[in-house]
Short mmCIF file of C-alpha atoms in Angstrom, two decimals:
data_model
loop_
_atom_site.label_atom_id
_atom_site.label_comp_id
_atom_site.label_asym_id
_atom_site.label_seq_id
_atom_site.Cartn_x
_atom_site.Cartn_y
_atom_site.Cartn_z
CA UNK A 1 -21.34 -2.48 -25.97
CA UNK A 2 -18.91 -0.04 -24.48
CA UNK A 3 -18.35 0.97 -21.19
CA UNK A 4 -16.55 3.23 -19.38
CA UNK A 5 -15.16 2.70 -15.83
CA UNK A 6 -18.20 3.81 -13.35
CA UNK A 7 -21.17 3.51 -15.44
CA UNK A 8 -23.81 0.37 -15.76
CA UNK A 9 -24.39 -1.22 -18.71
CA UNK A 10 -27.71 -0.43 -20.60
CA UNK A 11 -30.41 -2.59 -19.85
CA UNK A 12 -30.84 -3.68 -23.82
CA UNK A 13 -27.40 -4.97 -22.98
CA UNK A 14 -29.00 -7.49 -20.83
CA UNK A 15 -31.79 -8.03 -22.38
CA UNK A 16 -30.39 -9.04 -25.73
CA UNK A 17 -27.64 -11.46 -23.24
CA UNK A 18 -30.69 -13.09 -22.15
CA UNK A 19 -32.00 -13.88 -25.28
CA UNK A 20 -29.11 -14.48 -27.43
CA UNK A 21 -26.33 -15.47 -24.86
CA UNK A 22 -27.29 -18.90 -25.04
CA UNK A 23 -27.14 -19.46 -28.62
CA UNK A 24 -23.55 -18.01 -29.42
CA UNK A 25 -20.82 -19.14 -30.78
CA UNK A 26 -18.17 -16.80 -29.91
CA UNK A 27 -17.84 -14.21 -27.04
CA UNK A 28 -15.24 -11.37 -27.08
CA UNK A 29 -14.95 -9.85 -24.14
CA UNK A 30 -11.78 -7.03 -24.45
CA UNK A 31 -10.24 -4.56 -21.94
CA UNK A 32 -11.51 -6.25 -18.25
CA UNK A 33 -9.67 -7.97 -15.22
CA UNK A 34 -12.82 -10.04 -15.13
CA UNK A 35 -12.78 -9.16 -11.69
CA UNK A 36 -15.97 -6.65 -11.43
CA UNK A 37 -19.40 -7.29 -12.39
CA UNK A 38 -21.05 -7.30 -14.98
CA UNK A 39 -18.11 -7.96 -17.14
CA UNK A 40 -17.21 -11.11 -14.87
CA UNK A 41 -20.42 -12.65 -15.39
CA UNK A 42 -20.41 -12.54 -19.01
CA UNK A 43 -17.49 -15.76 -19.46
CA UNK A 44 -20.83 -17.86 -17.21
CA UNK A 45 -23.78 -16.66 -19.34
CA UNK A 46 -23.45 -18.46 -22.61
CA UNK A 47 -22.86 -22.05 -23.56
CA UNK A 48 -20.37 -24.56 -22.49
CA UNK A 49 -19.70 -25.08 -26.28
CA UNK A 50 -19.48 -20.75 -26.85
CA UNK A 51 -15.74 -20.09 -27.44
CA UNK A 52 -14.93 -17.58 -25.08
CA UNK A 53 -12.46 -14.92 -26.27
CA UNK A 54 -11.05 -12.35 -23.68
CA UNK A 55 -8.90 -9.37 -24.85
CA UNK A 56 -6.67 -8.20 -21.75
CA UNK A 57 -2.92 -6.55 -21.54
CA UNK A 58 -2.62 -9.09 -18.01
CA UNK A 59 -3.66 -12.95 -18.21
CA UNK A 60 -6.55 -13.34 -16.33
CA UNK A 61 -9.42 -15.43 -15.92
CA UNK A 62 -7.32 -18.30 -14.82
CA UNK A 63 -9.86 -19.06 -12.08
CA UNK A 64 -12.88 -19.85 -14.20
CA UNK A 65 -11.35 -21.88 -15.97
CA UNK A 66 -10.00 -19.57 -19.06
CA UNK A 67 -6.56 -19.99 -19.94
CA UNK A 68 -4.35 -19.40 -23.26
CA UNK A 69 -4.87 -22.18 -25.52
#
C-alpha cells in the first residue's frame, strides 16, 4: 500500500495484516521514521522469524530493536 502524509490506511490494509502478517517471510517497509502510527506498528505485527526490511534516507528503528546488519 501507499500512503501519503495525512491520510489512513485502507481498512483491507489491515485486514489482509491480520490475516497474513503472521505468516510472512519478509516485510518491506520504505519511506517512514517509524515514528507515527500505523507505519510504526507494522516492524511488531509479524513473526519473530519475518525478516524485517525498512527503506529510509535516516537510520532509524534503532529502538525496536532494528539495526543495519
Amino acid at each position: 500500500a501507499t500512503v501519503l502524509y495525512g491520510r489512513a490506511l485502507p481498512q483491507s490494509f489491515f485486514i489482509a495484516l491480520k490475516e497474513s502478517g503472521p505468516k510472512l517471510d519478509v516485510l518491506f517497509v520504505a519511506g517512514t521514521s517509524l515514528t507515527v502510527a500505523p507505519s510504526s506498528h507494522l516492524p511488531g505485527l509479524v513473526s519473530k522469524s519475518c525478516i524485517r526490511c525498512v527503506v529510509n534516507r535516516d537510520p532509524v528503528g534503532q529502538s525496536m530493536g532494528l539495526g543495519r546488519e
